[in-house]
Amino acid sequence: MQLSDALNRFPRVPLLDGPTPIQRLHRLEQALGPALAGVRLSIKRDDLTALGGGGNKLRKLEFLVGDARAQGADTIIAVGGVQSNFARLAAATAATQGMDCELVLAPLVPRAGDEYERNGNVLLDSLFGARMHTLAPGIDAAAFAQDRAETLRRAGRVPYVATLGGSTPVGCFGYAACALEVQEQSRALGETFAGIVLPNGSSGTHAGLAAGLKALGENPALVRAHTVLAPAEAARQATIDKGNATLDLLGVGARLDASDIDVSGGQRGEGYGVVTDAMVEAVRLMAGREGVLLDPVYSGKAFAGLLADVRSGHYRPGDHVLFLATGGAPGLYAYASAFLNG
């Protein structure tokens, strides 16, 4: 079965205005100069999506909300960290669909105070009308979400639980579809990308993209992810498992193995959401040369990984590398002190 036909079998709510653009990073290439050793850089702007401040989670939510609608749901319960981009976009999407939204927010990052707890994504969650459940440390967020869903069912509501990052097989369909989009754009541009670079958090973006490339007969190992949440080996295994679950659900007759998944742990630092000097440098460089905002938790660390790989000779002269900008710029406001004190 063709990937496009397989995806069309599943309900989907359109949340993007069309393919997100691929742009050459000319000024950044000029700034890096000889350090690039002839490597060319482009960026796929998944941050340039209009709804809710934009970002990669909208691709997942197209299928998740489609699934919720097909089940007659009237309430979305989304699970994430306090500054979750997925939670923000779930709230924004629910607002456009006339659905209620409840957010289960867990303290996954060792940061506190108003800058982190009342700014950035949290502020937007409130503006989008979500009901927020901010958990104390040690409470199981997934279990809390299921308990809350049961409470709503007893009240006659129809909830739909979207787990951490929306990285279920259904959510992964969003980036399987993106693989098809990148293939079509590459052909239209007359370009062959030697690598696609992205962050790996809950693994759904990487798993979906790898599954899509596998289904298309392309090489999933061209995708190099920089883990920002789990240690590299755990992230790799989670990506394989989620990718294969996605392929199974699509029914395209393909499988991923360990050789298909490339995950680096070099930019994780001391843990999820913990600031690194390399991330701050990468965010400043992209903003100062291209006017593009990366976020401090995901894309900032992934772009730092791309820079480190280029400097170490991971890519060959003449290679054209595509960086996937996953959005999340509202998170910068929750980390303002990391940049203003630098």
mmCIF file of C-alpha atoms in Angstrom:
data_model
loop_
_atom_site.group_PDB
_atom_site.id
_atom_site.type_symbol
_atom_site.label_atom_id
_atom_site.label_comp_id
_atom_site.label_asym_id
_atom_site.label_seq_id
_atom_site.Cartn_x
_atom_site.Cartn_y
_atom_site.Cartn_z
ATOM 1 C CA MET A 1 0.000 0.000 0.000
ATOM 2 C CA GLN A 2 1.246 3.483 -0.846
ATOM 3 C CA LEU A 3 1.980 5.738 2.124
ATOM 4 C CA SER A 4 -0.419 8.449 0.958
ATOM 5 C CA ASP A 5 -3.225 5.902 0.569
ATOM 6 C CA ALA A 6 -2.483 4.418 3.981
ATOM 7 C CA LEU A 7 -2.610 7.829 5.666
ATOM 8 C CA ASN A 8 -5.854 8.714 3.907
ATOM 9 C CA ARG A 9 -7.595 5.828 5.679
ATOM 10 C CA PHE A 10 -7.386 7.681 8.998
ATOM 11 C CA PRO A 11 -9.445 10.681 10.145
ATOM 12 C CA ARG A 12 -7.572 13.968 10.070
ATOM 13 C CA VAL A 13 -8.377 17.556 11.015
ATOM 14 C CA PRO A 14 -6.370 20.011 8.848
ATOM 15 C CA LEU A 15 -4.401 22.399 11.063
ATOM 16 C CA LEU A 16 -1.611 23.508 8.699
ATOM 17 C CA ASP A 17 -2.074 25.919 5.822
ATOM 18 C CA GLY A 18 0.043 23.770 3.508
ATOM 19 C CA PRO A 19 3.598 22.437 3.263
ATOM 20 C CA THR A 20 5.994 24.332 5.501
ATOM 21 C CA PRO A 21 8.814 25.965 3.519
ATOM 22 C CA ILE A 22 12.394 24.802 3.141
ATOM 23 C CA GLN A 23 14.815 27.747 3.208
ATOM 24 C CA ARG A 24 18.559 27.967 2.666
ATOM 25 C CA LEU A 25 20.524 29.358 5.617
ATOM 26 C CA HIS A 26 22.749 31.644 3.548
ATOM 27 C CA ARG A 27 23.702 34.161 6.252
ATOM 28 C CA LEU A 28 24.444 31.456 8.754
ATOM 29 C CA GLU A 29 26.652 29.707 6.196
ATOM 30 C CA GLN A 30 28.517 32.981 5.675
ATOM 31 C CA ALA A 31 28.970 33.414 9.431
ATOM 32 C CA LEU A 32 30.382 29.917 9.881
ATOM 33 C CA GLY A 33 32.603 30.245 6.817
ATOM 34 C CA PRO A 34 35.483 27.745 6.630
ATOM 35 C CA ALA A 35 34.188 25.876 9.686
ATOM 36 C CA LEU A 36 31.458 24.446 7.450
ATOM 37 C CA ALA A 37 34.041 22.787 5.190
ATOM 38 C CA GLY A 38 31.658 23.068 2.253
ATOM 39 C CA VAL A 39 28.583 21.669 4.018
ATOM 40 C CA ARG A 40 25.373 23.414 2.958
ATOM 41 C CA LEU A 41 22.536 24.090 5.419
ATOM 42 C CA SER A 42 18.798 24.467 4.934
ATOM 43 C CA ILE A 43 15.915 24.620 7.391
ATOM 44 C CA LYS A 44 12.392 23.221 7.218
ATOM 45 C CA ARG A 45 10.182 25.739 8.966
ATOM 46 C CA ASP A 46 7.750 23.665 10.989
ATOM 47 C CA ASP A 47 7.771 26.653 13.326
ATOM 48 C CA LEU A 48 5.900 28.611 10.618
ATOM 49 C CA THR A 49 2.443 27.299 11.370
ATOM 50 C CA ALA A 50 -0.174 29.866 12.265
ATOM 51 C CA LEU A 51 -2.277 28.153 14.910
ATOM 52 C CA GLY A 52 -1.472 28.678 18.574
ATOM 53 C CA GLY A 53 2.071 29.970 18.135
ATOM 54 C CA GLY A 54 3.050 27.160 15.753
ATOM 55 C CA GLY A 55 5.242 24.117 15.994
ATOM 56 C CA ASN A 56 5.678 20.477 15.122
ATOM 57 C CA LYS A 57 2.980 19.185 17.473
ATOM 58 C CA LEU A 58 0.290 20.443 15.104
ATOM 59 C CA ARG A 59 1.188 17.651 12.678
ATOM 60 C CA LYS A 60 0.491 15.107 15.420
ATOM 61 C CA LEU A 61 -2.676 16.878 16.500
ATOM 62 C CA GLU A 62 -4.139 16.713 12.989
ATOM 63 C CA PHE A 63 -4.459 12.956 13.426
ATOM 64 C CA LEU A 64 -5.033 12.884 17.182
ATOM 65 C CA VAL A 65 -7.932 15.329 17.018
ATOM 66 C CA GLY A 66 -9.216 13.536 13.923
ATOM 67 C CA ASP A 67 -9.233 10.336 15.966
ATOM 68 C CA ALA A 68 -10.896 12.121 18.880
ATOM 69 C CA ARG A 69 -13.604 13.511 16.615
ATOM 70 C CA ALA A 70 -14.215 10.075 15.112
ATOM 71 C CA GLN A 71 -14.780 8.746 18.650
ATOM 72 C CA GLY A 72 -17.245 11.537 19.443
ATOM 73 C CA ALA A 73 -14.976 13.209 21.989
ATOM 74 C CA ASP A 74 -15.921 16.593 23.409
ATOM 75 C CA THR A 75 -12.834 17.077 25.616
ATOM 76 C CA ILE A 76 -9.112 16.713 24.959
ATOM 77 C CA ILE A 77 -6.925 15.792 27.936
ATOM 78 C CA ALA A 78 -3.279 16.449 27.025
ATOM 79 C CA VAL A 79 -0.282 15.420 29.117
ATOM 80 C CA GLY A 80 3.053 17.254 29.179
ATOM 81 C CA GLY A 81 5.569 19.185 31.216
ATOM 82 C CA VAL A 82 4.801 22.570 32.724
ATOM 83 C CA GLN A 83 6.129 24.345 29.616
ATOM 84 C CA SER A 84 4.791 21.738 27.167
ATOM 85 C CA ASN A 85 4.518 22.880 23.560
ATOM 86 C CA PHE A 86 2.171 19.963 22.922
ATOM 87 C CA ALA A 87 -0.161 21.073 25.709
ATOM 88 C CA ARG A 88 -0.236 24.638 24.340
ATOM 89 C CA LEU A 89 -1.109 23.481 20.847
ATOM 90 C CA ALA A 90 -3.650 20.968 22.097
ATOM 91 C CA ALA A 91 -5.382 23.848 23.892
ATOM 92 C CA ALA A 92 -5.268 26.041 20.798
ATOM 93 C CA THR A 93 -6.569 23.238 18.590
ATOM 94 C CA ALA A 94 -9.397 22.433 20.990
ATOM 95 C CA ALA A 95 -10.410 26.104 20.903
ATOM 96 C CA THR A 96 -10.758 25.987 17.105
ATOM 97 C CA GLN A 97 -12.798 22.778 17.267
ATOM 98 C CA GLY A 98 -15.249 23.876 19.960
ATOM 99 C CA MET A 99 -13.888 21.233 22.323
ATOM 100 C CA ASP A 100 -12.955 21.565 25.964
ATOM 101 C CA CYS A 101 -9.316 21.053 26.878
ATOM 102 C CA GLU A 102 -7.728 19.941 30.133
ATOM 103 C CA LEU A 103 -3.960 19.920 30.551
ATOM 104 C CA VAL A 104 -2.108 17.658 32.946
ATOM 105 C CA LEU A 105 1.225 19.383 33.525
ATOM 106 C CA ALA A 106 4.036 17.623 35.360
ATOM 107 C CA PRO A 107 7.201 19.241 36.809
ATOM 108 C CA LEU A 108 9.753 17.574 34.509
ATOM 109 C CA VAL A 109 12.364 20.355 34.683
ATOM 110 C CA PRO A 110 14.314 21.611 37.730
ATOM 111 C CA ARG A 111 13.148 25.215 37.315
ATOM 112 C CA ALA A 112 10.740 27.218 39.460
ATOM 113 C CA GLY A 113 9.461 30.752 39.949
ATOM 114 C CA ASP A 114 7.170 33.002 37.950
ATOM 115 C CA GLU A 115 9.470 33.124 34.920
ATOM 116 C CA TYR A 116 8.982 29.403 34.384
ATOM 117 C CA GLU A 117 5.647 28.654 36.027
ATOM 118 C CA ARG A 118 3.530 31.612 34.813
ATOM 119 C CA ASN A 119 5.126 32.706 31.547
ATOM 120 C CA GLY A 120 5.682 31.282 28.074
ATOM 121 C CA ASN A 121 3.480 28.314 27.226
ATOM 122 C CA VAL A 122 1.657 28.456 30.574
ATOM 123 C CA LEU A 123 0.397 31.955 29.804
ATOM 124 C CA LEU A 124 -0.819 30.818 26.392
ATOM 125 C CA ASP A 125 -2.494 27.717 27.843
ATOM 126 C CA SER A 126 -4.622 30.059 29.935
ATOM 127 C CA LEU A 127 -5.415 32.372 27.032
ATOM 128 C CA PHE A 128 -6.583 29.412 24.941
ATOM 129 C CA GLY A 129 -9.068 28.558 27.679
ATOM 130 C CA ALA A 130 -7.600 25.294 28.940
ATOM 131 C CA ARG A 131 -8.214 23.964 32.417
ATOM 132 C CA MET A 132 -4.809 23.251 33.909
ATOM 133 C CA HIS A 133 -3.915 20.577 36.438
ATOM 134 C CA THR A 134 -0.366 21.350 37.581
ATOM 135 C CA LEU A 135 0.886 18.330 39.476
ATOM 136 C CA ALA A 136 3.180 18.125 42.461
ATOM 137 C CA PRO A 137 6.439 16.168 42.081
ATOM 138 C CA GLY A 138 6.014 12.419 42.246
ATOM 139 C CA ILE A 139 2.448 12.240 40.928
ATOM 140 C CA ASP A 140 2.014 9.968 37.900
ATOM 141 C CA ALA A 141 0.748 12.277 35.146
ATOM 142 C CA ALA A 142 -0.527 9.466 32.904
ATOM 143 C CA ALA A 143 -2.492 7.911 35.759
ATOM 144 C CA PHE A 144 -3.876 11.315 36.759
ATOM 145 C CA ALA A 145 -5.056 11.887 33.173
ATOM 146 C CA GLN A 146 -6.820 8.521 33.069
ATOM 147 C CA ASP A 147 -8.471 9.192 36.443
ATOM 148 C CA ARG A 148 -9.616 12.589 35.231
ATOM 149 C CA ALA A 149 -10.995 11.022 32.049
ATOM 150 C CA GLU A 150 -13.005 8.543 34.132
ATOM 151 C CA THR A 151 -14.410 11.393 36.233
ATOM 152 C CA LEU A 152 -15.536 13.166 33.056
ATOM 153 C CA ARG A 153 -17.111 9.975 31.693
ATOM 154 C CA ARG A 154 -19.167 9.583 34.865
ATOM 155 C CA ALA A 155 -20.385 13.147 34.293
ATOM 156 C CA GLY A 156 -21.567 12.238 30.793
ATOM 157 C CA ARG A 157 -18.634 13.700 28.893
ATOM 158 C CA VAL A 158 -16.546 11.987 26.192
ATOM 159 C CA PRO A 159 -12.828 12.640 26.863
ATOM 160 C CA TYR A 160 -9.869 11.752 24.668
ATOM 161 C CA VAL A 161 -6.506 11.358 26.396
ATOM 162 C CA ALA A 162 -3.446 12.455 24.418
ATOM 163 C CA THR A 163 -0.344 11.217 26.225
ATOM 164 C CA LEU A 164 3.074 12.854 26.621
ATOM 165 C CA GLY A 165 3.956 14.805 23.488
ATOM 166 C CA GLY A 166 1.190 13.163 21.471
ATOM 167 C CA SER A 167 3.718 10.490 20.556
ATOM 168 C CA THR A 168 1.317 7.597 20.027
ATOM 169 C CA PRO A 169 1.228 5.690 16.717
ATOM 170 C CA VAL A 170 -1.713 7.864 15.640
ATOM 171 C CA GLY A 171 0.210 11.016 16.564
ATOM 172 C CA CYS A 172 3.246 9.714 14.674
ATOM 173 C CA PHE A 173 1.194 9.714 11.469
ATOM 174 C CA GLY A 174 1.824 13.472 11.353
ATOM 175 C CA TYR A 175 5.511 13.015 10.673
ATOM 176 C CA ALA A 176 5.003 10.020 8.417
ATOM 177 C CA ALA A 177 3.019 12.483 6.312
ATOM 178 C CA CYS A 178 5.861 14.985 6.678
ATOM 179 C CA ALA A 179 8.270 12.442 5.170
ATOM 180 C CA LEU A 180 6.135 12.464 2.050
ATOM 181 C CA GLU A 181 6.119 16.272 2.107
ATOM 182 C CA VAL A 182 9.920 16.453 2.371
ATOM 183 C CA GLN A 183 10.315 13.943 -0.478
ATOM 184 C CA GLU A 184 8.079 16.034 -2.737
ATOM 185 C CA GLN A 185 9.829 19.276 -1.788
ATOM 186 C CA SER A 186 13.268 17.750 -2.358
ATOM 187 C CA ARG A 187 12.267 16.732 -5.865
ATOM 188 C CA ALA A 188 10.795 20.146 -6.602
ATOM 189 C CA LEU A 189 14.001 21.829 -5.393
ATOM 190 C CA GLY A 190 16.219 19.369 -7.253
ATOM 191 C CA GLU A 191 18.072 18.678 -4.009
ATOM 192 C CA THR A 192 19.161 15.502 -2.257
ATOM 193 C CA PHE A 193 19.631 15.974 1.461
ATOM 194 C CA ALA A 194 22.504 14.059 3.023
ATOM 195 C CA GLY A 195 20.906 14.336 6.436
ATOM 196 C CA ILE A 196 17.839 15.567 8.299
ATOM 197 C CA VAL A 197 18.517 16.836 11.822
ATOM 198 C CA LEU A 198 15.937 17.162 14.595
ATOM 199 C CA PRO A 199 15.438 16.914 18.365
ATOM 200 C CA ASN A 200 14.175 13.714 19.983
ATOM 201 C CA GLY A 201 12.074 14.210 23.100
ATOM 202 C CA SER A 202 9.118 11.847 23.415
ATOM 203 C CA SER A 203 10.399 10.263 20.153
ATOM 204 C CA GLY A 204 7.229 10.752 18.106
ATOM 205 C CA THR A 205 8.585 13.222 15.558
ATOM 206 C CA HIS A 206 11.634 11.068 14.849
ATOM 207 C CA ALA A 207 9.620 7.831 14.862
ATOM 208 C CA GLY A 208 7.002 9.189 12.488
ATOM 209 C CA LEU A 209 9.552 10.617 10.081
ATOM 210 C CA ALA A 210 11.601 7.395 10.108
ATOM 211 C CA ALA A 211 8.466 5.301 9.556
ATOM 212 C CA GLY A 212 7.406 7.525 6.678
ATOM 213 C CA LEU A 213 10.810 7.368 5.015
ATOM 214 C CA LYS A 214 10.869 3.576 5.409
ATOM 215 C CA ALA A 215 7.431 3.290 3.835
ATOM 216 C CA LEU A 216 8.605 5.454 0.928
ATOM 217 C CA GLY A 217 11.668 3.263 0.313
ATOM 218 C CA GLU A 218 13.993 6.019 1.541
ATOM 219 C CA ASN A 219 16.759 5.593 4.129
ATOM 220 C CA PRO A 220 15.539 6.443 7.669
ATOM 221 C CA ALA A 221 19.147 6.565 8.891
ATOM 222 C CA LEU A 222 19.520 9.880 7.083
ATOM 223 C CA VAL A 223 17.647 11.315 10.051
ATOM 224 C CA ARG A 224 19.999 12.195 12.901
ATOM 225 C CA ALA A 225 18.258 13.084 16.130
ATOM 226 C CA HIS A 226 19.731 14.725 19.194
ATOM 227 C CA THR A 227 18.004 13.456 22.303
ATOM 228 C CA VAL A 228 16.897 16.071 24.819
ATOM 229 C CA LEU A 229 14.944 13.848 27.215
ATOM 230 C CA ALA A 230 16.049 10.211 27.580
ATOM 231 C CA PRO A 231 19.612 8.847 27.373
ATOM 232 C CA ALA A 232 20.578 8.034 23.790
ATOM 233 C CA GLU A 233 20.062 4.267 23.868
ATOM 234 C CA ALA A 234 16.663 4.541 25.551
ATOM 235 C CA ALA A 235 15.617 7.203 23.032
ATOM 236 C CA ARG A 236 16.798 5.001 20.161
ATOM 237 C CA GLN A 237 14.789 2.006 21.365
ATOM 238 C CA ALA A 238 11.691 4.126 21.991
ATOM 239 C CA THR A 239 11.977 5.511 18.467
ATOM 240 C CA ILE A 240 12.266 2.036 16.933
ATOM 241 C CA ASP A 241 9.286 0.776 18.937
ATOM 242 C CA LYS A 242 7.073 3.757 18.141
ATOM 243 C CA GLY A 243 8.113 3.760 14.502
ATOM 244 C CA ASN A 244 7.250 0.091 14.096
ATOM 245 C CA ALA A 245 3.935 0.547 15.886
ATOM 246 C CA THR A 246 3.198 3.340 13.420
ATOM 247 C CA LEU A 247 4.116 1.162 10.433
ATOM 248 C CA ASP A 248 1.973 -1.677 11.779
ATOM 249 C CA LEU A 249 -1.037 0.605 12.114
ATOM 250 C CA LEU A 250 -0.487 2.008 8.626
ATOM 251 C CA GLY A 251 -0.284 -1.509 7.235
ATOM 252 C CA VAL A 252 2.449 -0.698 4.704
ATOM 253 C CA GLY A 253 4.484 -3.857 5.291
ATOM 254 C CA ALA A 254 7.770 -2.250 6.376
ATOM 255 C CA ARG A 255 9.832 -2.523 9.563
ATOM 256 C CA LEU A 256 12.531 -0.452 11.251
ATOM 257 C CA ASP A 257 15.598 -1.968 12.884
ATOM 258 C CA ALA A 258 18.476 -0.546 14.913
ATOM 259 C CA SER A 259 20.462 0.400 11.819
ATOM 260 C CA ASP A 260 17.639 2.731 10.725
ATOM 261 C CA ILE A 261 17.718 4.965 13.807
ATOM 262 C CA ASP A 262 20.523 7.427 14.600
ATOM 263 C CA VAL A 263 20.311 9.165 17.980
ATOM 264 C CA SER A 264 23.086 11.241 19.537
ATOM 265 C CA GLY A 265 23.211 11.999 23.249
ATOM 266 C CA GLY A 266 25.902 14.652 23.012
ATOM 267 C CA GLN A 267 23.651 17.673 23.569
ATOM 268 C CA ARG A 268 21.388 16.424 26.345
ATOM 269 C CA GLY A 269 23.570 18.004 29.019
ATOM 270 C CA GLU A 270 22.460 17.405 32.591
ATOM 271 C CA GLY A 271 18.938 16.512 31.537
ATOM 272 C CA TYR A 272 15.639 17.575 30.021
ATOM 273 C CA GLY A 273 15.109 21.303 29.984
ATOM 274 C CA VAL A 274 18.478 22.033 31.590
ATOM 275 C CA VAL A 275 20.327 24.910 29.932
ATOM 276 C CA THR A 276 23.647 24.255 28.165
ATOM 277 C CA ASP A 277 26.159 26.776 26.856
ATOM 278 C CA ALA A 278 26.022 25.127 23.424
ATOM 279 C CA MET A 279 22.238 25.571 23.280
ATOM 280 C CA VAL A 280 22.490 29.264 24.172
ATOM 281 C CA GLU A 281 25.160 29.747 21.496
ATOM 282 C CA ALA A 282 23.046 27.950 18.892
ATOM 283 C CA VAL A 283 19.882 29.934 19.671
ATOM 284 C CA ARG A 284 21.801 33.215 19.535
ATOM 285 C CA LEU A 285 23.512 32.291 16.268
ATOM 286 C CA MET A 286 20.296 31.328 14.481
ATOM 287 C CA ALA A 287 18.438 34.388 15.758
ATOM 288 C CA GLY A 288 21.262 36.818 15.068
ATOM 289 C CA ARG A 289 22.013 35.590 11.548
ATOM 290 C CA GLU A 290 18.679 34.349 10.223
ATOM 291 C CA GLY A 291 16.019 35.941 12.450
ATOM 292 C CA VAL A 292 14.707 32.468 13.278
ATOM 293 C CA LEU A 293 13.761 31.613 16.853
ATOM 294 C CA LEU A 294 14.773 28.219 18.195
ATOM 295 C CA ASP A 295 13.534 27.050 21.574
ATOM 296 C CA PRO A 296 15.725 26.278 24.609
ATOM 297 C CA VAL A 297 14.514 22.717 25.238
ATOM 298 C CA TYR A 298 14.285 21.035 21.832
ATOM 299 C CA SER A 299 15.440 22.784 18.656
ATOM 300 C CA GLY A 300 18.170 24.823 20.384
ATOM 301 C CA LYS A 301 19.922 21.671 21.570
ATOM 302 C CA ALA A 302 19.368 19.902 18.247
ATOM 303 C CA PHE A 303 20.881 22.781 16.302
ATOM 304 C CA ALA A 304 23.804 22.821 18.729
ATOM 305 C CA GLY A 305 24.224 19.161 17.805
ATOM 306 C CA LEU A 306 24.217 19.972 14.107
ATOM 307 C CA LEU A 307 26.888 22.626 14.628
ATOM 308 C CA ALA A 308 29.014 20.208 16.648
ATOM 309 C CA ASP A 309 28.642 17.533 13.970
ATOM 310 C CA VAL A 310 29.662 19.925 11.210
ATOM 311 C CA ARG A 311 32.716 21.069 13.173
ATOM 312 C CA SER A 312 33.767 17.477 13.884
ATOM 313 C CA GLY A 313 33.539 16.408 10.239
ATOM 314 C CA HIS A 314 30.453 14.206 10.625
ATOM 315 C CA TYR A 315 29.229 15.508 7.252
ATOM 316 C CA ARG A 316 31.288 15.562 4.058
ATOM 317 C CA PRO A 317 32.147 18.641 1.970
ATOM 318 C CA GLY A 318 29.288 19.330 -0.408
ATOM 319 C CA ASP A 319 26.658 17.593 1.758
ATOM 320 C CA HIS A 320 23.361 19.441 2.032
ATOM 321 C CA VAL A 321 21.854 19.040 5.520
ATOM 322 C CA LEU A 322 18.250 19.880 6.389
ATOM 323 C CA PHE A 323 17.466 21.085 9.912
ATOM 324 C CA LEU A 324 13.892 20.590 11.083
ATOM 325 C CA ALA A 325 12.801 23.608 13.142
ATOM 326 C CA THR A 326 10.167 22.227 15.483
ATOM 327 C CA GLY A 327 8.953 25.520 16.950
ATOM 328 C CA GLY A 328 8.432 26.152 20.645
ATOM 329 C CA ALA A 329 9.496 29.804 20.685
ATOM 330 C CA PRO A 330 7.101 30.662 23.578
ATOM 331 C CA GLY A 331 9.411 28.610 25.775
ATOM 332 C CA LEU A 332 12.114 31.269 25.358
ATOM 333 C CA TYR A 333 10.170 33.549 27.702
ATOM 334 C CA ALA A 334 10.257 30.880 30.404
ATOM 335 C CA TYR A 335 14.063 30.785 30.062
ATOM 336 C CA ALA A 336 14.684 34.522 29.681
ATOM 337 C CA SER A 337 17.302 34.660 32.418
ATOM 338 C CA ALA A 338 19.441 32.077 30.612
ATOM 339 C CA PHE A 339 19.830 34.502 27.713
ATOM 340 C CA LEU A 340 19.675 37.905 29.410
ATOM 341 C CA ASN A 341 22.388 36.935 31.879
ATOM 342 C CA GLY A 342 24.692 35.665 29.162
#
